[in-house]
Short mmCIF file of C-alpha atoms in Angstrom, two decimals:
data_model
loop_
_atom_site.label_atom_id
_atom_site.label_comp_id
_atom_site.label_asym_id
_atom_site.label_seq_id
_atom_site.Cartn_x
_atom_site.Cartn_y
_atom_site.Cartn_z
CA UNK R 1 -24.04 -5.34 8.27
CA UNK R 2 -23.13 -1.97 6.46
CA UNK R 3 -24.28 -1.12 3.37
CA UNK R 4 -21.03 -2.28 1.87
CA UNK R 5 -21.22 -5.40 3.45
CA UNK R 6 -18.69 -6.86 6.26
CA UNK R 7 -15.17 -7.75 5.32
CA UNK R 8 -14.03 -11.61 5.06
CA UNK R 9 -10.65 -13.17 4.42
CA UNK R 10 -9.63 -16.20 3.15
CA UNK R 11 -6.69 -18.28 3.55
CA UNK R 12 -4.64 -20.35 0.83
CA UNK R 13 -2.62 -22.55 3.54
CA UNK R 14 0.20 -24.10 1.14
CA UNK R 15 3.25 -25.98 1.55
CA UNK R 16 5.46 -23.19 -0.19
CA UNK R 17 3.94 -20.15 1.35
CA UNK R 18 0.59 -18.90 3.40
CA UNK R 19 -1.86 -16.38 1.40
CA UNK R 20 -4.32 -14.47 3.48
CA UNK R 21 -6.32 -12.01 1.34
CA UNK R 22 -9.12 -9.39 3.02
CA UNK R 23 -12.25 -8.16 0.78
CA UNK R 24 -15.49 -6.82 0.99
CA UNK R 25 -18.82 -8.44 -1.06
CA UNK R 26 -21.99 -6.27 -1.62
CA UNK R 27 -24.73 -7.44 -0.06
CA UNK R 28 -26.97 -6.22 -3.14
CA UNK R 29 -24.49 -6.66 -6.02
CA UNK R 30 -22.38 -9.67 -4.68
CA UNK R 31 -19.55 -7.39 -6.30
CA UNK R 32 -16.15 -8.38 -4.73
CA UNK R 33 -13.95 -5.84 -3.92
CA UNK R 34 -10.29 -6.63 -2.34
CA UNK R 35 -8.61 -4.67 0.08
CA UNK R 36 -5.55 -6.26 1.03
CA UNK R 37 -3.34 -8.99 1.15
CA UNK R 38 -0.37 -10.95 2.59
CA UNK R 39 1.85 -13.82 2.42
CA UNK R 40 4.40 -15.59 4.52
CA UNK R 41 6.87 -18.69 3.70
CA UNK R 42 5.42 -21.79 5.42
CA UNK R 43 7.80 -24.53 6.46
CA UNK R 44 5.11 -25.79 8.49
CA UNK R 45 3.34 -27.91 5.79
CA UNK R 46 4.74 -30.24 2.70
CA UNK R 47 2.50 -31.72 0.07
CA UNK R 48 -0.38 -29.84 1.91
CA UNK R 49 -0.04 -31.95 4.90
CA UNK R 50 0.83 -30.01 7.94
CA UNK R 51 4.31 -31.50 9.36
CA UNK R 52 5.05 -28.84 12.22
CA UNK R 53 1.94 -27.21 13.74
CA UNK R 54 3.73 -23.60 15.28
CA UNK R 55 5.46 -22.93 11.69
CA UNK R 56 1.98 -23.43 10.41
CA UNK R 57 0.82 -21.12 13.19
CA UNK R 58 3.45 -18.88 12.76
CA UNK R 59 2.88 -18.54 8.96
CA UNK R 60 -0.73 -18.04 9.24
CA UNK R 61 -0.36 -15.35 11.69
CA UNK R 62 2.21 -13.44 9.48
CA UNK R 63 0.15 -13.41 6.54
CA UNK R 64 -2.75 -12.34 8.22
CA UNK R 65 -1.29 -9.39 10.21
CA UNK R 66 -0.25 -8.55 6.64
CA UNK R 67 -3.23 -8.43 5.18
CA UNK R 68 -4.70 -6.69 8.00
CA UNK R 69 -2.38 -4.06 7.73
CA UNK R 70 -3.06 -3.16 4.22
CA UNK R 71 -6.87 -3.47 4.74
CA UNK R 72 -7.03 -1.42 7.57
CA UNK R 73 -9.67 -4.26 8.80
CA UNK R 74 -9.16 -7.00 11.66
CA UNK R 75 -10.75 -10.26 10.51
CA UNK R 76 -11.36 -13.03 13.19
CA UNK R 77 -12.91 -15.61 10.74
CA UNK R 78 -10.82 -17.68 7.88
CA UNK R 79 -12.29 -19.34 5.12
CA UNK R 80 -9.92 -21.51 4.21
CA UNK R 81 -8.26 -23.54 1.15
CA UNK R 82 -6.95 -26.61 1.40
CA UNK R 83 -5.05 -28.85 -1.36
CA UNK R 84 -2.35 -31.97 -1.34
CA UNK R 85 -1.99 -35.76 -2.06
CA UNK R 86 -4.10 -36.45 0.81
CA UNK R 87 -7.18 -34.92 -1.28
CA UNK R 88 -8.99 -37.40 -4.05
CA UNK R 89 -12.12 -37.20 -5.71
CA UNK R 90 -14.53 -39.13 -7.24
CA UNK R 91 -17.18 -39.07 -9.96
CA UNK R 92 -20.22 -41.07 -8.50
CA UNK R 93 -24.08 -41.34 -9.02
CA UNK R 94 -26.83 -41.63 -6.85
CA UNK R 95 -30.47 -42.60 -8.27
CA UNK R 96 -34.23 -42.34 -6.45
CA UNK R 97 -37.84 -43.49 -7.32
CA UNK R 98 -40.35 -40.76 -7.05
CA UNK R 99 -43.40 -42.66 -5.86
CA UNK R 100 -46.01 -40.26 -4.80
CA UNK R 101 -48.66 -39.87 -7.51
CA UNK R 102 -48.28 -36.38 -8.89
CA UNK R 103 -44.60 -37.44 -9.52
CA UNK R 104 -43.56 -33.48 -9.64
CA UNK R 105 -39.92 -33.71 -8.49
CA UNK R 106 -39.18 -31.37 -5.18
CA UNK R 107 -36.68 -29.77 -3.94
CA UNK R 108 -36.41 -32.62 -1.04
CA UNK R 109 -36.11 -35.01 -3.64
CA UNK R 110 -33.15 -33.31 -4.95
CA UNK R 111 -31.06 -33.09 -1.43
CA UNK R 112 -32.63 -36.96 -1.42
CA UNK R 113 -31.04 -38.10 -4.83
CA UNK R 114 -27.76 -35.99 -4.06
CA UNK R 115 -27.14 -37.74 -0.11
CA UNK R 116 -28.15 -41.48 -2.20
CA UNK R 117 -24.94 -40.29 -4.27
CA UNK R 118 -22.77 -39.71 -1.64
CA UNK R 119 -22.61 -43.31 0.01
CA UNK R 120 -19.48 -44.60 -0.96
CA UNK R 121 -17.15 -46.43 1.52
CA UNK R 122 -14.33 -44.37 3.17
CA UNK R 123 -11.71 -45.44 5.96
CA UNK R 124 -12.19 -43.90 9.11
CA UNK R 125 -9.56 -41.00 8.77
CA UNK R 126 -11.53 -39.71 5.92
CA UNK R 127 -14.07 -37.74 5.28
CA UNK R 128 -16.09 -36.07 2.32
CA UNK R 129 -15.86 -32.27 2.46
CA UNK R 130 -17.26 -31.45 -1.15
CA UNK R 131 -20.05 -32.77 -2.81
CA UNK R 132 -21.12 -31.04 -6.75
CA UNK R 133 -23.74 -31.90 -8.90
CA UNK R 134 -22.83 -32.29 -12.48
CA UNK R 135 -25.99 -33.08 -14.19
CA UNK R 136 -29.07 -34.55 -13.45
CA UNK R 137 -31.52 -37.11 -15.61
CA UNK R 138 -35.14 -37.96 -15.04
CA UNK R 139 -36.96 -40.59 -16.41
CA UNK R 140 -33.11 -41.08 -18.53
CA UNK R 141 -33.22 -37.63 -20.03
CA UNK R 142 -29.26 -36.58 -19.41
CA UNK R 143 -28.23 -32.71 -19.05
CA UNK R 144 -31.43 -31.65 -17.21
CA UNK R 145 -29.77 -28.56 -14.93
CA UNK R 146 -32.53 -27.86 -12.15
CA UNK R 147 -35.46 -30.69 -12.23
CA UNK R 148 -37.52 -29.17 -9.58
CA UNK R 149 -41.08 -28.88 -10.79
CA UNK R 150 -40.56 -31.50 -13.60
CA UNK R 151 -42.45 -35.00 -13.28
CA UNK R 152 -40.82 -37.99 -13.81
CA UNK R 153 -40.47 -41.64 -11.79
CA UNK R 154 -37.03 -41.85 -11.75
CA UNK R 155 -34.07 -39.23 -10.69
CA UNK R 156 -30.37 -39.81 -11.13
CA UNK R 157 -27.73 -37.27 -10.13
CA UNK R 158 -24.11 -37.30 -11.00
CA UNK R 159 -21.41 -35.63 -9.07
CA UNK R 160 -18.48 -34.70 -8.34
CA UNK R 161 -17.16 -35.63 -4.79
CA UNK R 162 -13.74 -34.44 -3.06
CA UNK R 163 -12.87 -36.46 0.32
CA UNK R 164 -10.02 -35.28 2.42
CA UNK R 165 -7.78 -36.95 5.32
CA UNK R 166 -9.38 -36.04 8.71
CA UNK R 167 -6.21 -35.85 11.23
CA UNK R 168 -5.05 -33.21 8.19
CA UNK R 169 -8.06 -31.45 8.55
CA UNK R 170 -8.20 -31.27 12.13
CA UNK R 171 -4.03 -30.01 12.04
CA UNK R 172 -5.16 -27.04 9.63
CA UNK R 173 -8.17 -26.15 12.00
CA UNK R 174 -5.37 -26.66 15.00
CA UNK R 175 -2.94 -24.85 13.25
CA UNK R 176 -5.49 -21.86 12.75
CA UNK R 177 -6.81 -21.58 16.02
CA UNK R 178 -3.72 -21.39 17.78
CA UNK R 179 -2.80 -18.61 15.70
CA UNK R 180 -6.00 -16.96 17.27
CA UNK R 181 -8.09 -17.33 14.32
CA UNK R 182 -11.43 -19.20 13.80
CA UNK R 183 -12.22 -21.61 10.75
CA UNK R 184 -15.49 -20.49 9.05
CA UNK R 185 -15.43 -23.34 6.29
CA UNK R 186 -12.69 -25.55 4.66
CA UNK R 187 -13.00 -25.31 0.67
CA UNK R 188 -11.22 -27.66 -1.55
CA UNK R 189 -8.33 -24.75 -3.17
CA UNK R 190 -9.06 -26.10 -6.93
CA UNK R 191 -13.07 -25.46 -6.63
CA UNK R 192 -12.15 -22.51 -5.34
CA UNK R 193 -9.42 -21.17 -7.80
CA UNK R 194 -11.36 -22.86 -10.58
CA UNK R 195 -14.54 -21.05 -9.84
CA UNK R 196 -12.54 -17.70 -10.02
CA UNK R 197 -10.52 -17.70 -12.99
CA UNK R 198 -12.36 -19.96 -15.68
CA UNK R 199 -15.04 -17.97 -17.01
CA UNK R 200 -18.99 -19.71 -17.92
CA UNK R 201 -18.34 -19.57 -21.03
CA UNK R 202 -14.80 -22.09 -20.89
CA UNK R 203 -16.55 -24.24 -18.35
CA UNK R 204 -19.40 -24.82 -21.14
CA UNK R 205 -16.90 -25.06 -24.00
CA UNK R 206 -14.38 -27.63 -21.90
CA UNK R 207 -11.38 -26.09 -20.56
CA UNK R 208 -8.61 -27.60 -18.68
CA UNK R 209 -7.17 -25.72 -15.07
CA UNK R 210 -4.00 -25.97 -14.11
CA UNK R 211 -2.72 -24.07 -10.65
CA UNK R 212 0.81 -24.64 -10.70
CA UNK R 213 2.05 -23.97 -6.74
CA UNK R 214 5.22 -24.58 -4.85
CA UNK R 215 4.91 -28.25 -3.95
CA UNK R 216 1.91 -29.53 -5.55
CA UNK R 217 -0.05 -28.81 -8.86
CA UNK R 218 -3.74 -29.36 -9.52
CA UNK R 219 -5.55 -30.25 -12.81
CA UNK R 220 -9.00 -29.77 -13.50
CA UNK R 221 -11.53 -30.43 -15.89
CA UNK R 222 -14.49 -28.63 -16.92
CA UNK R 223 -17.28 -29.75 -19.11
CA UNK R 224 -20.68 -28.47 -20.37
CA UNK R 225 -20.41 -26.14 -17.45
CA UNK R 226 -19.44 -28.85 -14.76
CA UNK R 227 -16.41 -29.99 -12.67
CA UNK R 228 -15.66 -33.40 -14.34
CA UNK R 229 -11.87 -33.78 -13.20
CA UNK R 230 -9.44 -33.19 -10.59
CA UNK R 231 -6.28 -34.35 -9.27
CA UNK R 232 -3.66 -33.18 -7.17
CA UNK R 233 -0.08 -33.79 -7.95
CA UNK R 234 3.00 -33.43 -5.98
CA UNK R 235 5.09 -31.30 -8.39
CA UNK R 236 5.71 -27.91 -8.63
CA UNK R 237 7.76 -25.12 -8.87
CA UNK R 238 9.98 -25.95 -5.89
CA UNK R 239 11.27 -28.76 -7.98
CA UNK R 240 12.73 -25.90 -10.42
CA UNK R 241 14.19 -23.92 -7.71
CA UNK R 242 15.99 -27.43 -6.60
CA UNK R 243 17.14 -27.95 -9.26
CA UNK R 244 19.03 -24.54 -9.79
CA UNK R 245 20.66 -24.77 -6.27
CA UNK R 246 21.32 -28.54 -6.84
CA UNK R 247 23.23 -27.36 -10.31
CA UNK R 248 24.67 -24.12 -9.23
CA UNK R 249 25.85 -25.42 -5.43
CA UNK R 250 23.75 -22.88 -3.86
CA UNK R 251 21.50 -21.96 -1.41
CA UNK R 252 17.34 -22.68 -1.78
CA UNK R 253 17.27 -18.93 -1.48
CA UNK R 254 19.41 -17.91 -3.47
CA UNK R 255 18.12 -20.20 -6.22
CA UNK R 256 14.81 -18.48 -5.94
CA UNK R 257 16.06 -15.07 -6.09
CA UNK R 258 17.68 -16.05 -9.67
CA UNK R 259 14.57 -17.89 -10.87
CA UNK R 260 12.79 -14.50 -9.81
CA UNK R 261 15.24 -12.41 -11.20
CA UNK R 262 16.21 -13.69 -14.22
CA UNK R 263 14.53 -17.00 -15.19
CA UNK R 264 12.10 -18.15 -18.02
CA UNK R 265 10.83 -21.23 -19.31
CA UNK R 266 12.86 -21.12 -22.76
CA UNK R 267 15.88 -20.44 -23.69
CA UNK R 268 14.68 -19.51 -27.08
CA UNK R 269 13.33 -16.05 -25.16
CA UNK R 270 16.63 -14.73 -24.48
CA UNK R 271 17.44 -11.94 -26.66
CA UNK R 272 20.91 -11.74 -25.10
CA UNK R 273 23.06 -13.89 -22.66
CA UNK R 274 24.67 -12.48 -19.38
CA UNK R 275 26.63 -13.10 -16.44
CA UNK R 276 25.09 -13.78 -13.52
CA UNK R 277 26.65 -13.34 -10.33
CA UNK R 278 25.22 -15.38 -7.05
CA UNK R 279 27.11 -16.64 -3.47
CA UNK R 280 27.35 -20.29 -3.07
CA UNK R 281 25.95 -22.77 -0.77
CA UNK R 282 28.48 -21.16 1.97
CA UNK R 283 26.87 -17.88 1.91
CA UNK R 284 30.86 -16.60 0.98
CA UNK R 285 32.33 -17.45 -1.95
CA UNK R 286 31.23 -15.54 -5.48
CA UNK R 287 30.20 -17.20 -8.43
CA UNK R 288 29.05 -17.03 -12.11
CA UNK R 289 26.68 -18.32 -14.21
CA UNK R 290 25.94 -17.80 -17.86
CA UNK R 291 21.55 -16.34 -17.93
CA UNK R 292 21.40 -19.60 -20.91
CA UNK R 293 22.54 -22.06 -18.27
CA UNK R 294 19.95 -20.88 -15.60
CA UNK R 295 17.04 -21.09 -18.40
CA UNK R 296 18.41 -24.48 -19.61
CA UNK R 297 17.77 -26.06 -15.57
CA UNK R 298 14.53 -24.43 -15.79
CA UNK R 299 13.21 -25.31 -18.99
CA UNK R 300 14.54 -28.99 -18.58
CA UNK R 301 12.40 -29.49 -15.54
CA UNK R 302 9.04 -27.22 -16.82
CA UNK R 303 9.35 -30.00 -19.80
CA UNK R 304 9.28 -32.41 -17.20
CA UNK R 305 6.37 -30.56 -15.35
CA UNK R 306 4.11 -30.55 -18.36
CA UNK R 307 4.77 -34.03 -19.60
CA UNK R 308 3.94 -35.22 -16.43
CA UNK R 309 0.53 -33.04 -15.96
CA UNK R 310 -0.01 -33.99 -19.95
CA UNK R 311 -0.05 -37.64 -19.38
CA UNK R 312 -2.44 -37.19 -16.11
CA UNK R 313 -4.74 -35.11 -18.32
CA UNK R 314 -4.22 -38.33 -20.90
CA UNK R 315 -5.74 -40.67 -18.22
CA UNK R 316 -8.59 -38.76 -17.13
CA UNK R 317 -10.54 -39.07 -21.17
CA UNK R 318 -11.27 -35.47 -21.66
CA UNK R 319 -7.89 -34.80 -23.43
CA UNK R 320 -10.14 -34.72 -26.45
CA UNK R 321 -13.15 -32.60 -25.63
CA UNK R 322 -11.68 -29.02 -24.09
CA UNK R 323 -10.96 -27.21 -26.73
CA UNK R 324 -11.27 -23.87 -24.64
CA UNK R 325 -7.78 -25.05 -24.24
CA UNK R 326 -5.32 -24.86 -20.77
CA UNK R 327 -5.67 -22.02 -18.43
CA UNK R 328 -3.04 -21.50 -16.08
CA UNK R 329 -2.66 -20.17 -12.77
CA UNK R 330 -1.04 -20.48 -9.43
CA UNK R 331 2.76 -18.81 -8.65
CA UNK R 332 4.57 -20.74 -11.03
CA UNK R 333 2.62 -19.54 -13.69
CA UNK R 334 4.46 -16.24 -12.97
CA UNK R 335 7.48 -17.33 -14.85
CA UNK R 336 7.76 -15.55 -18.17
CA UNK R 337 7.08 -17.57 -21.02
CA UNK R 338 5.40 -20.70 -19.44
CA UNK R 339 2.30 -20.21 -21.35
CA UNK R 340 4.32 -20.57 -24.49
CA UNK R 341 5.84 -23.17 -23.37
CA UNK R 342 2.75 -25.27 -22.14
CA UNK R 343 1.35 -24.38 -25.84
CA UNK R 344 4.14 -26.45 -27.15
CA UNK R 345 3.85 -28.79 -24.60
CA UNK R 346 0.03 -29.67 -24.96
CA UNK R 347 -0.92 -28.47 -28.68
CA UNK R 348 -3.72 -26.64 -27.56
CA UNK R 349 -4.56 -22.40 -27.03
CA UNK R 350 -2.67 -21.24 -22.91
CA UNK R 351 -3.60 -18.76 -21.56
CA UNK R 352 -2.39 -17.17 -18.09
CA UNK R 353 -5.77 -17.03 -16.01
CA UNK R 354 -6.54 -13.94 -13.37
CA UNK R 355 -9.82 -13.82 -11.03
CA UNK R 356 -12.82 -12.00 -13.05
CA UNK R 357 -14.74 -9.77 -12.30
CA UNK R 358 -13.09 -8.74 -9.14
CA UNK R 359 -12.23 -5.39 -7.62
CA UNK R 360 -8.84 -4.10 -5.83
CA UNK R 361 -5.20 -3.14 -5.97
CA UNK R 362 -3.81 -4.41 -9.48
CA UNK R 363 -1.27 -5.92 -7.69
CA UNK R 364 -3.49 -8.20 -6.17
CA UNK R 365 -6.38 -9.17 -8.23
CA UNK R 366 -3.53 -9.81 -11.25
CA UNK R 367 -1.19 -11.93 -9.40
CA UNK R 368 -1.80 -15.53 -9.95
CA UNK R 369 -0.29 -16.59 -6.01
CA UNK R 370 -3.54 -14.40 -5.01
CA UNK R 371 -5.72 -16.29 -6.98
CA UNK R 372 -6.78 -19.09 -4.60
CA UNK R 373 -7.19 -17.05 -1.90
CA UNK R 374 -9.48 -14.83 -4.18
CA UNK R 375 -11.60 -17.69 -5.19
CA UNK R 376 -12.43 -18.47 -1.71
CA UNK R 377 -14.04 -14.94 -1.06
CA UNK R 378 -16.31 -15.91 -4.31
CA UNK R 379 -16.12 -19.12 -3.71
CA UNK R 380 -20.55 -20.39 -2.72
CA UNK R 381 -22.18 -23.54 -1.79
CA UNK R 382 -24.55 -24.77 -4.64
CA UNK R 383 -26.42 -26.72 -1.31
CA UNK R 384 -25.76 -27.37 2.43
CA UNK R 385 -24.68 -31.23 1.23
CA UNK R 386 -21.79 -29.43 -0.54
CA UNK R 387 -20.33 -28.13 2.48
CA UNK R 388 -17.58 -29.72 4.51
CA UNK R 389 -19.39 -30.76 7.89
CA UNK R 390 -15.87 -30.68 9.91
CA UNK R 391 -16.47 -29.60 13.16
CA UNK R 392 -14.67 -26.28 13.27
CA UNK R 393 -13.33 -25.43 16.54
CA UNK R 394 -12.65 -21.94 17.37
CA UNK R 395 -9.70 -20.54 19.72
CA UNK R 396 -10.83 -20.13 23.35
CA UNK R 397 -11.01 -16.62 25.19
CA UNK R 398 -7.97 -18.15 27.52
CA UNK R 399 -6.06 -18.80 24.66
CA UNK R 400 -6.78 -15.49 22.80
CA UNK R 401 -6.10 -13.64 25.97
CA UNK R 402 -2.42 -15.82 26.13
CA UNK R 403 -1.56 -15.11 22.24
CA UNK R 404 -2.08 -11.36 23.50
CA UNK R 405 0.02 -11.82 26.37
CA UNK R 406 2.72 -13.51 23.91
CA UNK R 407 2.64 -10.50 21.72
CA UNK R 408 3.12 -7.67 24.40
CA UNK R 409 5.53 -9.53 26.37
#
């Protein structure tokens, strides 16, 4: 490895659109530098389930060659994000006796304590790919961080545990290797994002994430410095863009391109209406729409959006104890004036969250649809438990040598 360390990529593989983003770490510093990026529309997936395995191929490969372009590095290895309904978690606790007679507390006994809290049942199409401490007790004394070296009889861990759909994991992996790329690990996107853009300080204070994407949105929790709450629903910003072609009889595209162009999540920000001229569904015939109408369709269904991540945040009990507030991140948190608008919407500080401490073309390292993909380069293993222990297959010489025939010929 050079001096400035080897470049890695990661991969946020969502149902809107595939994010492949190349970087460098210091081997000394553990500084994060980025040094490109691309993305590609992905009809492959929906709800972060992979529907149609050579879109998904086909996305993948466009972002990366992106990416790759702008880096001026070839990657070969993904790490890789993953998100959707088929993703749950689960707050559980595991518990051990320490019987030997000095009763000092190891670092076995730890990876002992942690496995214990880990058995819970699962079908057989799912597995558990995360695994995060939260706090451990010994001898009943709560918010003990590291209890190696103490002594004590008894040793309870709780954590935080995220358990994925197998035949979706194995699709992704499938998807990625026929693209010609190998799967170094699969990371749960809202760890990931999470442990980018919310700062130590928020996690200690409680703080609330919430990665707004194209066909799902993901809410977590933080608390005295630990994950205490996810959950993955399937809304997003699609829904908005549906809505506009459903209400202006137009194109999906089209629809987007105004949301781009000229939407915001309140009509209350518009210093002055317009016209707004667009093509209908046909692709033909002109038409017009007043700028307040647009806003109106979007602000009626960012309401929505909010209420129904609000009531979500209701069930989970920790509505009460973050007041670091709501971050917000993810590509629908691009829209201008949705951080008002979740202010009114929760009655609590917003504020748009960006990946710290990182390195790289403002462009980049500012733009919230990078953000997952950026917290997957940062993105470490607090123990080998927390990994995913999906077998990772990698694309065989034959089939890289066929991909290469593909592309010349």
């Amino acid at each position: 490895m050079s001096k400035n360390g080897q470049a890695v990529a990661g991969l946020d593989i969502g149902s809107a659109q595939t994010v492949v983003v190349i970087g460098r770490k210091n081997p000394v510093t553990g500084a994060l530098t980025i040094l490109g990026a691309g993305r590609s529309p992905c009809r492959g997936l929906k709800g972060g389930v992979v529907v149609n395995i050579p879109e998904s191929k086909l996305a993948v490969t466009k972002a990366a060659e992106e990416a790759e372009e702008m880096a001026k590095e070839t990657v070969q290895n993904l790490l890789v994000g993953i998100r959707g309904s088929h993703v749950e978690t689960y707050n559980h606790r595991g518990a051990i006796t320490i019987s030997r007679t000095d009763k000092e507390i190891t670092a076995e006994d730890v990876d002992h304590v942690i496995t214990n809290s880990k058995a819970i049942q699962l079908s057989s199409d799912r597995e558990i790919i995360h695994t995060v401490p939260q706090d451990f007790s010994v001898d009943k004394q709560a918010g003990v961080e590291d209890p190696v070296g103490m002594e004590g009889s008894h040793l309870s861990v709780d954590v935080h545990i995220a358990v994925a759909s197998s035949s979706h994991l194995s699709n992704i992996v499938k998807s990625i290797n026929q693209a010609g790329f190998s799967c170094d690990d699969i990371i749960y996107g809202t760890y990931a994002v999470g442990n980018c853009v919310v700062s130590d300080e928020e996690k200690e204070l409680g703080s609330a994430l919430i990665d707004l994407g194209g066909q799902t949105s993901n809410l977590a929790v933080f608390v005295d410095g630990s994950i205490r709450y996810t959950k993955e629903l399937p809304i997003g910003g699609e829904l908005i863009t549906k809505d506009i072609s459903y209400g202006l009889k137009t194109s999906f595209s089209v629809a987007q391109s105004l949301k781009e162009q000229y939407g915001c999540a309140n009509v209350n920000q518009l210093e002055t209406d317009e016209i707004l001229e667009f093509l209908a569904v046909d692709g033909r015939t002109k038409r017009e729409v007043n700028r307040k109408m647009l806003v109106e369709i979007i602000q009626s269904r960012v309401e929505e959006l909010f209420e129904l991540i609000s009531t979500e945040l209701q069930k989970s009990n920790y509505a009460e104890v973050i007041p670091g507030g709501l971050i917000l991140t993810g590509g629908c948190s691009k829209l201008p004036g949705i951080d008002k608008a979740a202010e009114e919407a929760f009655g609590m500080n917003v504020h748009l969250g960006s990946p710290i401490e990182v390195q790289g073309p403002p462009d980049i390292v500012t733009d919230p649809t990078y953000a997952t993909a950026i917290g997957l380069l940062k993105y470490h293993h607090v123990g080998e438990w927390s990994r995913s222990h999906k077998p990772l297959r990698s694309p065989s010489i034959v089939k890289k040598v066929k991909l290469w025939m593909d592309e010349v010929f």
